[in-house]
Amino acid sequence: MGKNFWNNLPKPIVLLAPMDGYTDGAFRQICKEVNPAIVVVTEFVSADGITHGATKLRSKLAFDPAEQPVIAQIFGKDPATFAAATRYCEKQGFSGIDLNMGCPSKKVVKSEHGIALRRNLDRAFKLIEAVATSTNLPVSVKTRLGWSDASDLLEFGRGAQNAGANLLTIHGRTYTVPYSCPADFEPIYELKRQVSIPVIANGGIGDLADGLRKLGNLDGFMIGRAAFGNPWVFDLSGAPGRFADKVPLIKRHVEYLTKRKGERVAMFEIRKHLLAYVRGIPGASSYRIALARVESVAAVKKILDKIVGQLELDESSKSLV
Ligand SMILES: Cc1cc2nc3c(=O)[nH]c(=O)nc-3n(C[C@H](O)[C@H](O)[C@H](O)COP(=O)(O)O)c2cc1C
């Protein structure tokens, strides 16, 4: 498919947003099971780390073929390192490379990576060019509206396209506004009128139906936080009404994570997901402490079954009243 990958995908393109610490392979696989048509992106990985062979970082780039198409997201600031990291990702079999130009974390910004590249457009465009010319994979860029406003978004978008970007994802917030501010998609619709490559919107999209409502003239949308604890956001009919019908997918999540990372690490990492899965489930509150401490796959399954049993009991006692 090469550089035309994004153009050739059916529209609208729906993506799971990269979220460091959350969207690892097991979670990506779960989201793909809910909707096989979505495109998934790895958590961001340092280009320097990949090039220096950091084993832990490289393990973040492991993926299961069932996740395809899966895009590797890298961050950094050195064009030669980006190109080398890209070649590594190409060998791993990824379907594309995404360049992170939006991360606001203090450490990342201090190193002049992530959103800091929006204050150094020359460097940003050199990075895109270095990656685009070093691979046959499609190259995308994920960024925000801008640093403190969207005044240079069009300049950035046109420059990125000229440097070889094949798709742009724009998070409809600037660096300086908190997540509590609503995302603004107007500048993204305007950007799409000014470039010929596909443009994806991101920020505050609640589910598939919400994304379709906000799509406007864009080529697709990306959902992040709303998918946490609720991968059914990618199903047009929404999450199953009964917790019992969610449990098989939750159990598979636990199994996939265990298969990839081993039981000890998996149990540590699954706890936050389990707490999110039971959020708002009446009757689950008494199991929250146990879920936050689980140490084995068998224990997780037992607690999930107990919650289902408890909910069924509550239902049948209600019908007796
Ligand atoms: C915990 C967390 C980790 C994130 N990690 C990344 C990342 O690794 N790469 C990236 O481009 N964006 C990252 N983001 C930003 C998301 O991809 C997305 O742009 C943002 O959450 C807005 O979308 P949403 O409102 O649908 O969540 C992260 C966001 C969160 C909340």
Tab-separated table of C-alpha atoms and ligand atoms in Angstrom:
chain	number	residue	atom	x	y	z
A	1	MET	CA	0.000	0.000	0.000
A	2	GLY	CA	2.974	2.310	0.698
A	3	LYS	CA	2.487	6.042	0.873
A	4	ASN	CA	-1.122	5.793	-0.357
A	5	PHE	CA	-2.173	3.733	2.650
A	6	TRP	CA	-4.245	6.501	4.264
A	7	ASN	CA	-5.806	7.641	0.988
A	8	ASN	CA	-6.875	4.085	0.205
A	9	LEU	CA	-8.575	3.373	3.544
A	10	PRO	CA	-12.380	3.542	3.562
A	11	LYS	CA	-13.619	6.815	5.099
A	12	PRO	CA	-14.211	7.864	7.749
A	13	ILE	CA	-11.004	6.493	9.239
A	14	VAL	CA	-11.489	5.696	12.935
A	15	LEU	CA	-8.446	5.389	15.186
A	16	LEU	CA	-7.699	4.476	18.774
A	17	ALA	CA	-5.559	7.364	20.085
A	18	PRO	CA	-2.119	6.495	21.435
A	19	MET	CA	-2.143	6.746	25.245
A	20	ASP	CA	1.064	6.016	27.074
A	21	GLY	CA	0.455	3.472	29.848
A	22	TYR	CA	-2.947	2.434	28.461
A	23	THR	CA	-2.979	1.513	24.767
A	24	ASP	CA	-0.558	-1.386	24.876
A	25	GLY	CA	-0.941	-4.363	22.535
A	26	ALA	CA	-3.515	-6.176	24.663
A	27	PHE	CA	-5.817	-3.154	24.864
A	28	ARG	CA	-5.362	-2.415	21.156
A	29	GLN	CA	-6.319	-6.017	20.357
A	30	ILE	CA	-9.456	-5.720	22.501
A	31	CYS	CA	-10.516	-2.540	20.678
A	32	LYS	CA	-9.926	-4.276	17.330
A	33	GLU	CA	-12.191	-7.127	18.441
A	34	VAL	CA	-14.957	-4.606	19.083
A	35	ASN	CA	-14.430	-3.033	15.660
A	36	PRO	CA	-11.934	-4.693	13.279
A	37	ALA	CA	-12.013	-1.654	10.960
A	38	ILE	CA	-10.249	0.721	13.358
A	39	VAL	CA	-6.590	1.684	13.051
A	40	VAL	CA	-4.474	1.507	16.205
A	41	VAL	CA	-1.309	3.356	17.214
A	42	THR	CA	1.378	2.273	19.704
A	43	GLU	CA	2.134	4.282	22.832
A	44	PHE	CA	4.814	6.838	21.987
A	45	VAL	CA	8.348	5.469	21.939
A	46	SER	CA	11.561	7.475	22.009
A	47	ALA	CA	13.422	7.448	18.685
A	48	ASP	CA	16.693	7.741	20.647
A	49	GLY	CA	15.726	4.734	22.767
A	50	ILE	CA	14.866	2.604	19.737
A	51	THR	CA	18.111	3.486	17.987
A	52	HIS	CA	20.197	2.743	21.067
A	53	GLY	CA	18.513	-0.647	21.351
A	54	ALA	CA	16.779	-0.017	24.697
A	55	THR	CA	15.168	-3.422	25.238
A	56	LYS	CA	12.270	-2.136	27.338
A	57	LEU	CA	11.373	0.495	24.742
A	58	ARG	CA	11.674	-1.942	21.896
A	59	SER	CA	9.319	-4.309	23.731
A	60	LYS	CA	6.748	-1.489	23.600
A	61	LEU	CA	6.840	-1.902	19.836
A	62	ALA	CA	5.813	-5.561	19.955
A	63	PHE	CA	2.428	-6.182	18.385
A	64	ASP	CA	0.193	-9.063	17.387
A	65	PRO	CA	-0.720	-9.452	13.686
A	66	ALA	CA	-4.398	-9.306	14.782
A	67	GLU	CA	-3.860	-5.588	15.510
A	68	GLN	CA	-3.015	-4.646	11.925
A	69	PRO	CA	-3.068	-2.035	10.622
A	70	VAL	CA	-0.933	-0.831	13.518
A	71	ILE	CA	1.069	2.389	13.405
A	72	ALA	CA	4.276	3.000	15.414
A	73	GLN	CA	4.433	6.375	17.108
A	74	ILE	CA	7.880	7.824	17.774
A	75	PHE	CA	9.088	11.016	19.423
A	76	GLY	CA	12.397	12.846	19.496
A	77	LYS	CA	14.077	15.727	17.700
A	78	ASP	CA	17.034	14.455	15.702
A	79	PRO	CA	16.345	13.754	11.995
A	80	ALA	CA	19.012	11.031	11.632
A	81	THR	CA	17.766	9.237	14.757
A	82	PHE	CA	14.163	9.494	13.550
A	83	ALA	CA	15.171	7.964	10.221
A	84	ALA	CA	17.034	5.096	11.935
A	85	ALA	CA	14.104	4.434	14.307
A	86	THR	CA	11.771	4.453	11.307
A	87	ARG	CA	13.835	1.814	9.523
A	88	TYR	CA	13.670	-0.334	12.675
A	89	CYS	CA	9.865	0.032	12.765
A	90	GLU	CA	9.623	-0.795	9.082
A	91	LYS	CA	11.486	-4.060	9.693
A	92	GLN	CA	9.080	-4.891	12.533
A	93	GLY	CA	6.211	-4.870	10.015
A	94	PHE	CA	4.283	-1.759	11.075
A	95	SER	CA	1.784	-0.296	8.621
A	96	GLY	CA	2.909	3.285	9.195
A	97	ILE	CA	4.962	5.717	11.253
A	98	ASP	CA	3.420	8.502	13.306
A	99	LEU	CA	5.504	11.411	14.554
A	100	ASN	CA	4.541	12.831	17.917
A	101	MET	CA	4.479	16.628	17.777
A	102	GLY	CA	1.845	17.133	20.446
A	103	CYS	CA	2.996	15.690	23.761
A	104	PRO	CA	2.847	18.392	26.468
A	105	SER	CA	4.625	16.522	29.284
A	106	LYS	CA	7.251	18.669	31.026
A	107	LYS	CA	10.082	16.224	30.427
A	108	VAL	CA	9.261	15.894	26.722
A	109	VAL	CA	8.893	19.654	26.184
A	110	LYS	CA	12.122	20.401	28.076
A	111	SER	CA	13.974	18.082	25.683
A	112	GLU	CA	12.423	20.034	22.762
A	113	HIS	CA	10.383	16.995	21.681
A	114	GLY	CA	6.600	16.677	21.267
A	115	ILE	CA	4.675	19.960	21.179
A	116	ALA	CA	7.961	21.920	21.525
A	117	LEU	CA	8.508	21.187	17.820
A	118	ARG	CA	5.611	23.539	17.054
A	119	ARG	CA	7.912	26.354	18.206
A	120	ASN	CA	10.623	25.224	15.824
A	121	LEU	CA	8.875	24.628	12.498
A	122	ASP	CA	12.132	24.284	10.527
A	123	ARG	CA	13.180	21.391	12.699
A	124	ALA	CA	9.690	19.863	12.592
A	125	PHE	CA	9.670	19.884	8.784
A	126	LYS	CA	13.248	18.493	8.616
A	127	LEU	CA	12.161	15.619	10.866
A	128	ILE	CA	9.165	14.834	8.677
A	129	GLU	CA	11.327	14.961	5.551
A	130	ALA	CA	14.019	12.741	7.084
A	131	VAL	CA	11.431	10.114	7.983
A	132	ALA	CA	9.433	10.396	4.754
A	133	THR	CA	12.523	9.935	2.577
A	134	SER	CA	13.870	7.028	4.626
A	135	THR	CA	10.848	4.722	4.342
A	136	ASN	CA	8.177	3.435	2.009
A	137	LEU	CA	5.719	3.467	4.903
A	138	PRO	CA	3.140	6.227	5.136
A	139	VAL	CA	4.174	8.980	7.546
A	140	SER	CA	1.649	10.784	9.710
A	141	VAL	CA	2.016	13.581	12.239
A	142	LYS	CA	-0.025	14.005	15.417
A	143	THR	CA	-0.080	17.466	16.907
A	144	ARG	CA	-2.284	20.043	18.623
A	145	LEU	CA	-3.879	23.251	17.348
A	146	GLY	CA	-0.749	25.104	18.369
A	147	TRP	CA	1.221	26.357	21.347
A	148	SER	CA	-1.193	28.930	22.775
A	149	ASP	CA	-3.486	29.479	19.767
A	150	ALA	CA	-4.115	28.008	16.325
A	151	SER	CA	-2.540	30.905	14.403
A	152	ASP	CA	0.205	28.793	12.800
A	153	LEU	CA	-1.827	25.624	12.213
A	154	LEU	CA	-2.238	26.255	8.475
A	155	GLU	CA	1.455	27.092	8.067
A	156	PHE	CA	2.313	23.928	9.973
A	157	GLY	CA	-0.107	21.747	7.989
A	158	ARG	CA	1.043	22.999	4.587
A	159	GLY	CA	4.714	22.691	5.591
A	160	ALA	CA	4.189	19.165	6.941
A	161	GLN	CA	2.466	18.147	3.714
A	162	ASN	CA	5.300	19.627	1.611
A	163	ALA	CA	7.854	17.807	3.779
A	164	GLY	CA	6.189	14.466	2.967
A	165	ALA	CA	3.503	13.873	5.608
A	166	ASN	CA	0.719	11.620	4.320
A	167	LEU	CA	-1.822	12.367	7.073
A	168	LEU	CA	-2.287	14.832	9.919
A	169	THR	CA	-4.073	14.210	13.209
A	170	ILE	CA	-4.956	17.351	15.123
A	171	HIS	CA	-5.936	17.338	18.782
A	172	GLY	CA	-8.320	20.294	19.015
A	173	ARG	CA	-6.592	21.906	21.985
A	174	THR	CA	-3.494	24.053	22.330
A	175	TYR	CA	-0.573	23.235	24.607
A	176	THR	CA	-1.637	25.848	27.135
A	177	VAL	CA	-5.268	24.816	27.703
A	178	PRO	CA	-6.230	22.057	30.150
A	179	TYR	CA	-8.146	18.936	29.161
A	180	SER	CA	-11.200	20.426	30.897
A	181	CYS	CA	-11.523	22.996	28.050
A	182	PRO	CA	-13.692	21.737	25.192
A	183	ALA	CA	-11.783	20.789	22.040
A	184	ASP	CA	-12.195	23.233	19.142
A	185	PHE	CA	-12.532	21.564	15.725
A	186	GLU	CA	-13.147	24.752	13.662
A	187	PRO	CA	-9.411	25.314	12.918
A	188	ILE	CA	-9.162	21.629	11.916
A	189	TYR	CA	-12.022	21.947	9.400
A	190	GLU	CA	-10.242	25.022	7.999
A	191	LEU	CA	-6.927	23.159	7.781
A	192	LYS	CA	-8.618	20.396	5.776
A	193	ARG	CA	-9.748	23.008	3.240
A	194	GLN	CA	-6.100	24.071	2.805
A	195	VAL	CA	-4.288	20.735	2.411
A	196	SER	CA	-4.800	17.743	0.128
A	197	ILE	CA	-3.725	14.969	2.549
A	198	PRO	CA	-6.234	13.306	4.924
A	199	VAL	CA	-6.901	15.134	8.197
A	200	ILE	CA	-8.112	13.454	11.396
A	201	ALA	CA	-9.689	15.219	14.391
A	202	ASN	CA	-9.111	14.261	17.998
A	203	GLY	CA	-10.166	15.544	21.415
A	204	GLY	CA	-13.192	14.846	23.574
A	205	ILE	CA	-14.917	12.464	21.161
A	206	GLY	CA	-17.199	10.230	23.251
A	207	ASP	CA	-17.941	7.379	20.857
A	208	LEU	CA	-18.421	6.444	17.215
A	209	ALA	CA	-21.743	8.290	16.886
A	210	ASP	CA	-20.215	11.431	18.447
A	211	GLY	CA	-17.268	11.238	16.039
A	212	LEU	CA	-19.603	10.929	13.052
A	213	ARG	CA	-21.569	13.964	14.253
A	214	LYS	CA	-18.382	16.050	14.504
A	215	LEU	CA	-16.751	14.717	11.317
A	216	GLY	CA	-17.633	17.678	9.048
A	217	ASN	CA	-15.300	17.764	6.016
A	218	LEU	CA	-12.640	15.611	7.736
A	219	ASP	CA	-11.341	12.162	6.822
A	220	GLY	CA	-11.803	10.598	10.223
A	221	PHE	CA	-11.445	10.884	13.960
A	222	MET	CA	-9.474	9.434	16.828
A	223	ILE	CA	-10.862	8.410	20.222
A	224	GLY	CA	-8.677	8.296	23.333
A	225	ARG	CA	-9.838	8.545	26.935
A	226	ALA	CA	-13.437	7.556	26.222
A	227	ALA	CA	-12.194	4.086	25.192
A	228	PHE	CA	-10.542	3.480	28.559
A	229	GLY	CA	-12.759	1.011	30.432
A	230	ASN	CA	-15.128	1.153	27.466
A	231	PRO	CA	-13.675	-0.284	24.233
A	232	TRP	CA	-17.317	-0.546	23.070
A	233	VAL	CA	-17.092	3.146	22.089
A	234	PHE	CA	-15.970	1.669	18.756
A	235	ASP	CA	-19.275	-0.220	18.364
A	236	LEU	CA	-22.053	1.857	16.783
A	237	SER	CA	-24.601	0.061	18.965
A	238	GLY	CA	-22.656	0.971	22.109
A	239	ALA	CA	-21.659	-1.134	25.113
A	240	PRO	CA	-23.695	-4.206	26.070
A	241	GLY	CA	-26.377	-3.236	28.588
A	242	ARG	CA	-25.588	-6.125	30.930
A	243	PHE	CA	-22.235	-6.368	32.705
A	244	ALA	CA	-22.395	-10.157	32.171
A	245	ASP	CA	-22.168	-9.541	28.409
A	246	LYS	CA	-19.044	-7.400	28.878
A	247	VAL	CA	-17.220	-9.996	30.941
A	248	PRO	CA	-16.026	-12.290	28.096
A	249	LEU	CA	-14.148	-9.370	26.444
A	250	ILE	CA	-12.737	-8.215	29.797
A	251	LYS	CA	-11.484	-11.744	30.469
A	252	ARG	CA	-9.829	-11.835	27.031
A	253	HIS	CA	-8.133	-8.505	27.842
A	254	VAL	CA	-6.661	-10.104	30.973
A	255	GLU	CA	-5.559	-13.171	28.999
A	256	TYR	CA	-3.934	-11.185	26.172
A	257	LEU	CA	-2.032	-8.999	28.612
A	258	THR	CA	-0.842	-12.050	30.558
A	259	LYS	CA	0.262	-13.790	27.372
A	260	ARG	CA	2.292	-10.751	26.329
A	261	LYS	CA	3.780	-9.651	29.636
A	262	GLY	CA	3.562	-12.594	32.027
A	263	GLU	CA	1.186	-12.834	34.981
A	264	ARG	CA	3.132	-10.681	37.473
A	265	VAL	CA	3.447	-7.590	35.242
A	266	ALA	CA	0.009	-8.166	33.709
A	267	MET	CA	-1.688	-8.195	37.118
A	268	PHE	CA	-0.034	-4.917	38.046
A	269	GLU	CA	-1.045	-3.278	34.769
A	270	ILE	CA	-4.580	-4.687	34.483
A	271	ARG	CA	-5.793	-3.226	37.796
A	272	LYS	CA	-6.491	0.271	36.439
A	273	HIS	CA	-8.370	-1.241	33.488
A	274	LEU	CA	-10.484	-3.459	35.785
A	275	LEU	CA	-11.436	-0.490	37.961
A	276	ALA	CA	-12.442	1.392	34.817
A	277	TYR	CA	-14.482	-1.548	33.515
A	278	VAL	CA	-16.577	-1.697	36.710
A	279	ARG	CA	-16.993	2.088	37.058
A	280	GLY	CA	-20.657	2.879	37.603
A	281	ILE	CA	-21.701	-0.784	37.877
A	282	PRO	CA	-24.111	-1.013	40.821
A	283	GLY	CA	-22.992	-3.749	43.146
A	284	ALA	CA	-19.372	-3.665	41.978
A	285	SER	CA	-18.208	-1.126	44.549
A	286	SER	CA	-17.613	-3.765	47.197
A	287	TYR	CA	-15.201	-5.517	44.813
A	288	ARG	CA	-13.131	-2.454	43.916
A	289	ILE	CA	-10.537	-3.000	46.636
A	290	ALA	CA	-10.105	-6.635	45.614
A	291	LEU	CA	-9.763	-5.634	41.928
A	292	ALA	CA	-7.150	-3.033	42.824
A	293	ARG	CA	-5.029	-5.770	44.426
A	294	VAL	CA	-5.500	-8.762	42.113
A	295	GLU	CA	-2.483	-11.029	41.813
A	296	SER	CA	-3.598	-13.831	39.502
A	297	VAL	CA	-5.683	-14.364	36.387
A	298	ALA	CA	-7.769	-16.916	38.292
A	299	ALA	CA	-8.528	-14.316	40.984
A	300	VAL	CA	-9.619	-11.731	38.391
A	301	LYS	CA	-11.969	-14.202	36.735
A	302	LYS	CA	-13.405	-15.232	40.097
A	303	ILE	CA	-14.141	-11.622	41.084
A	304	LEU	CA	-15.734	-10.844	37.698
A	305	ASP	CA	-17.968	-13.925	38.036
A	306	LYS	CA	-18.869	-12.901	41.590
A	307	ILE	CA	-19.924	-9.435	40.349
A	308	VAL	CA	-22.097	-11.033	37.664
A	309	GLY	CA	-23.626	-13.341	40.293
A	310	GLN	CA	-24.270	-10.409	42.627
A	311	LEU	CA	-25.922	-8.387	39.834
A	312	GLU	CA	-28.159	-11.349	38.926
A	313	LEU	CA	-29.138	-11.765	42.561
A	314	ASP	CA	-29.982	-8.045	42.830
A	315	GLU	CA	-32.094	-8.290	39.650
A	316	SER	CA	-34.058	-11.323	40.808
A	317	SER	CA	-34.682	-9.852	44.271
A	318	LYS	CA	-35.971	-6.669	42.572
A	319	SER	CA	-38.406	-8.720	40.505
A	320	LEU	CA	-39.727	-10.324	43.689
A	321	VAL	CA	-40.671	-6.952	45.183
B	1	LIG	C1	-2.771	9.021	29.734
B	1	LIG	C2	-2.570	9.602	28.361
B	1	LIG	C3	-1.456	9.233	27.622
B	1	LIG	C4	-1.256	9.784	26.350
B	1	LIG	N1	-0.180	9.366	25.607
B	1	LIG	C5	-0.041	9.830	24.334
B	1	LIG	C6	0.996	9.331	23.487
B	1	LIG	O1	1.794	8.452	23.864
B	1	LIG	N2	1.098	9.862	22.233
B	1	LIG	C7	0.225	10.827	21.774
B	1	LIG	O2	0.335	11.273	20.634
B	1	LIG	N3	-0.765	11.308	22.551
B	1	LIG	C8	-0.923	10.814	23.797
B	1	LIG	N4	-1.969	11.244	24.550
B	1	LIG	C9	-2.972	12.167	23.954
B	1	LIG	C10	-4.122	11.362	23.286
B	1	LIG	O3	-3.649	10.616	22.197
B	1	LIG	C11	-5.230	12.312	22.796
B	1	LIG	O4	-4.661	13.218	21.898
B	1	LIG	C12	-5.881	13.089	23.938
B	1	LIG	O5	-6.171	12.233	25.044
B	1	LIG	C13	-7.180	13.752	23.474
B	1	LIG	O6	-8.088	12.810	22.981
B	1	LIG	P1	-9.315	12.251	23.863
B	1	LIG	O7	-10.063	13.455	24.381
B	1	LIG	O8	-10.116	11.399	22.925
B	1	LIG	O9	-8.709	11.462	24.989
B	1	LIG	C14	-2.191	10.727	25.824
B	1	LIG	C15	-3.297	11.086	26.582
B	1	LIG	C16	-3.510	10.533	27.830
B	1	LIG	C17	-4.744	10.936	28.608
